[in-house]
Amino acid sequence: MPDVPNPGVETLNGADQLAVCFARQTVDGNPWIDHRWALVGLAFGEVPQPDGPDQVVVSGLKLELHGDEAEGYHMNTCADEPSLFFMLRPANEDQPDGPPTVAAVSANFYEAARWMDAGESVERLPLPEGWCEIIAAFARAHWREPEKKRGKRYAATGDHRDRPGH
């Protein structure tokens, strides 16, 4: 097998210093809530300041790529709109109307689906420019064909008619 470059998270400029912006949006016609927090922006490197009192920036997030999740990265990069996925949890008890907390970040399509299957709230934002190609190269470099499972083997001799289910 030829040498394949092994790009990693260090080549995703700013992947270790992500920040997301939440905007408070008014909800009309709902008797239980008067607003919701929407994920509206992504930044990396320097943390931007909120544009007003109805915006909050959450920083200190990090994207990590794992070689054993190459198939999920490949599925994401082949999608119509490759995305970063964010697992969100409700606001802290001391600030119940505040923005949600970001529990995890992933570029893995399957991991985001597992989060949703577990009942977590998942939001997505488009991948930053240039990241799709790097993540696709990472997936190709770490891709392994699934191991073929051996079929069930039966005894070569013997009468199977006297056993129930055969």
Tab-separated table of C-alpha atoms in Angstrom:
chain	number	residue	atom	x	y	z
A	1	MET	CA	0.000	0.000	0.000
A	2	PRO	CA	1.473	3.382	-0.936
A	3	ASP	CA	2.234	5.984	1.673
A	4	VAL	CA	-0.890	8.037	2.278
A	5	PRO	CA	-0.639	11.448	3.922
A	6	ASN	CA	-2.121	11.399	7.389
A	7	PRO	CA	-3.778	14.792	7.861
A	8	GLY	CA	-5.165	15.438	11.284
A	9	VAL	CA	-6.864	18.031	13.415
A	10	GLU	CA	-3.748	20.202	13.406
A	11	THR	CA	-4.292	20.862	9.680
A	12	LEU	CA	-7.825	22.124	10.355
A	13	ASN	CA	-6.896	25.715	11.067
A	14	GLY	CA	-8.563	26.687	14.360
A	15	ALA	CA	-10.176	23.304	15.146
A	16	ASP	CA	-8.777	23.459	18.669
A	17	GLN	CA	-10.197	26.964	19.313
A	18	LEU	CA	-13.818	26.886	18.159
A	19	ALA	CA	-16.492	29.323	19.310
A	20	VAL	CA	-20.192	29.349	18.457
A	21	CYS	CA	-22.692	32.169	18.617
A	22	PHE	CA	-26.254	31.775	19.891
A	23	ALA	CA	-28.934	34.353	19.169
A	24	ARG	CA	-32.079	34.752	21.247
A	25	GLN	CA	-35.131	34.526	18.983
A	26	THR	CA	-38.692	35.423	19.963
A	27	VAL	CA	-41.246	32.608	19.746
A	28	ASP	CA	-44.811	33.720	19.009
A	29	GLY	CA	-47.906	31.641	19.653
A	30	ASN	CA	-46.371	29.236	22.146
A	31	PRO	CA	-47.930	29.251	25.625
A	32	TRP	CA	-44.877	27.654	27.306
A	33	ILE	CA	-41.910	29.603	25.923
A	34	ASP	CA	-41.391	33.165	24.755
A	35	HIS	CA	-37.929	32.657	23.169
A	36	ARG	CA	-35.446	30.078	21.973
A	37	TRP	CA	-31.702	30.141	21.444
A	38	ALA	CA	-30.582	29.456	17.864
A	39	LEU	CA	-27.089	28.495	16.770
A	40	VAL	CA	-26.203	31.201	14.226
A	41	GLY	CA	-22.448	31.360	13.791
A	42	LEU	CA	-19.058	29.708	14.085
A	43	ALA	CA	-15.652	31.265	14.628
A	44	PHE	CA	-12.191	29.899	15.257
A	45	GLY	CA	-9.076	31.430	16.667
A	46	GLU	CA	-9.927	34.740	18.298
A	47	VAL	CA	-13.268	34.760	20.143
A	48	PRO	CA	-15.627	37.390	18.679
A	49	GLN	CA	-17.702	39.710	20.829
A	50	PRO	CA	-21.515	39.335	20.805
A	51	ASP	CA	-23.350	41.889	18.646
A	52	GLY	CA	-25.839	42.738	21.379
A	53	PRO	CA	-27.595	41.577	24.524
A	54	ASP	CA	-29.532	38.919	22.569
A	55	GLN	CA	-26.372	37.114	21.487
A	56	VAL	CA	-23.994	34.885	23.431
A	57	VAL	CA	-20.653	33.457	22.314
A	58	VAL	CA	-19.562	30.078	23.707
A	59	SER	CA	-15.839	29.427	23.299
A	60	GLY	CA	-13.336	26.785	24.332
A	61	LEU	CA	-14.714	24.116	21.979
A	62	LYS	CA	-12.489	21.648	20.156
A	63	LEU	CA	-12.974	19.326	17.184
A	64	GLU	CA	-11.019	16.080	17.293
A	65	LEU	CA	-10.775	13.548	14.468
A	66	HIS	CA	-10.434	9.838	15.255
A	67	GLY	CA	-9.167	7.318	12.714
A	68	ASP	CA	-11.693	4.635	13.658
A	69	GLU	CA	-14.559	6.983	12.687
A	70	ALA	CA	-13.425	7.465	9.075
A	71	GLU	CA	-16.655	6.142	7.561
A	72	GLY	CA	-18.749	8.743	9.424
A	73	TYR	CA	-16.469	11.563	8.237
A	74	HIS	CA	-16.730	10.252	4.684
A	75	MET	CA	-20.547	10.225	4.861
A	76	ASN	CA	-20.525	13.814	6.103
A	77	THR	CA	-18.135	15.109	3.439
A	78	CYS	CA	-20.200	13.440	0.683
A	79	ALA	CA	-23.437	15.099	1.879
A	80	ASP	CA	-25.055	18.008	0.040
A	81	GLU	CA	-23.990	20.326	2.868
A	82	PRO	CA	-21.072	18.961	4.942
A	83	SER	CA	-21.499	20.070	8.545
A	84	LEU	CA	-20.123	20.345	12.030
A	85	PHE	CA	-22.497	18.818	14.576
A	86	PHE	CA	-23.013	20.241	18.069
A	87	MET	CA	-24.594	18.349	20.971
A	88	LEU	CA	-26.505	20.917	23.019
A	89	ARG	CA	-27.711	20.594	26.580
A	90	PRO	CA	-30.193	22.877	28.387
A	91	ALA	CA	-28.941	25.967	30.190
A	92	ASN	CA	-27.585	25.763	33.719
A	93	GLU	CA	-30.101	25.677	36.566
A	94	ASP	CA	-28.784	28.998	37.927
A	95	GLN	CA	-29.607	30.687	34.583
A	96	PRO	CA	-32.662	28.821	33.175
A	97	ASP	CA	-33.363	31.350	30.400
A	98	GLY	CA	-29.732	31.373	29.281
A	99	PRO	CA	-28.318	29.757	26.162
A	100	PRO	CA	-27.699	26.013	26.002
A	101	THR	CA	-24.296	24.555	26.722
A	102	VAL	CA	-22.317	22.777	24.025
A	103	ALA	CA	-21.486	19.290	25.300
A	104	ALA	CA	-19.595	18.017	22.234
A	105	VAL	CA	-18.530	18.847	18.671
A	106	SER	CA	-18.132	16.340	15.844
A	107	ALA	CA	-17.734	16.103	12.080
A	108	ASN	CA	-18.909	12.476	12.174
A	109	PHE	CA	-22.314	11.905	10.569
A	110	TYR	CA	-22.850	8.639	12.468
A	111	GLU	CA	-21.880	10.116	15.839
A	112	ALA	CA	-24.459	12.896	15.403
A	113	ALA	CA	-27.079	10.246	14.569
A	114	ARG	CA	-26.138	8.296	17.736
A	115	TRP	CA	-26.543	11.458	19.800
A	116	MET	CA	-30.024	12.024	18.353
A	117	ASP	CA	-30.948	8.359	18.919
A	118	ALA	CA	-29.968	8.852	22.569
A	119	GLY	CA	-32.373	11.799	22.846
A	120	GLU	CA	-29.776	14.562	22.735
A	121	SER	CA	-30.408	17.882	21.013
A	122	VAL	CA	-28.156	18.248	17.966
A	123	GLU	CA	-27.636	21.347	15.822
A	124	ARG	CA	-25.399	21.734	12.815
A	125	LEU	CA	-23.498	24.453	11.005
A	126	PRO	CA	-21.802	24.191	7.589
A	127	LEU	CA	-18.138	23.199	7.622
A	128	PRO	CA	-15.749	26.148	7.307
A	129	GLU	CA	-14.216	26.655	3.884
A	130	GLY	CA	-11.424	24.176	3.136
A	131	TRP	CA	-12.265	21.811	5.994
A	132	CYS	CA	-14.330	19.430	3.852
A	133	GLU	CA	-11.340	18.476	1.703
A	134	ILE	CA	-9.078	17.994	4.734
A	135	ILE	CA	-11.641	15.855	6.589
A	136	ALA	CA	-12.255	13.807	3.411
A	137	ALA	CA	-8.488	13.215	3.087
A	138	PHE	CA	-8.363	12.178	6.755
A	139	ALA	CA	-11.220	9.716	6.158
A	140	ARG	CA	-9.479	8.230	3.094
A	141	ALA	CA	-6.198	7.889	4.991
A	142	HIS	CA	-7.859	6.001	7.852
A	143	TRP	CA	-10.432	3.986	5.896
A	144	ARG	CA	-10.411	0.240	6.611
A	145	GLU	CA	-12.580	-2.275	4.835
A	146	PRO	CA	-14.994	-3.944	7.239
A	147	GLU	CA	-13.815	-7.358	8.347
A	148	LYS	CA	-15.680	-10.179	6.682
A	149	LYS	CA	-17.404	-12.401	9.189
A	150	ARG	CA	-17.234	-16.111	8.699
A	151	GLY	CA	-20.531	-17.796	8.082
A	152	LYS	CA	-21.973	-20.335	10.474
A	153	ARG	CA	-20.528	-23.763	10.065
A	154	TYR	CA	-22.487	-26.952	10.408
A	155	ALA	CA	-21.281	-30.427	11.134
A	156	ALA	CA	-20.289	-32.289	7.986
A	157	THR	CA	-21.975	-35.464	9.188
A	158	GLY	CA	-25.024	-36.336	11.213
A	159	ASP	CA	-28.739	-36.295	10.767
A	160	HIS	CA	-30.201	-32.804	11.364
A	161	ARG	CA	-33.813	-33.989	11.087
A	162	ASP	CA	-34.056	-35.192	14.656
A	163	ARG	CA	-33.064	-31.740	16.051
A	164	PRO	CA	-35.831	-29.141	16.402
A	165	GLY	CA	-35.497	-26.172	14.090
A	166	HIS	CA	-33.584	-28.054	11.364
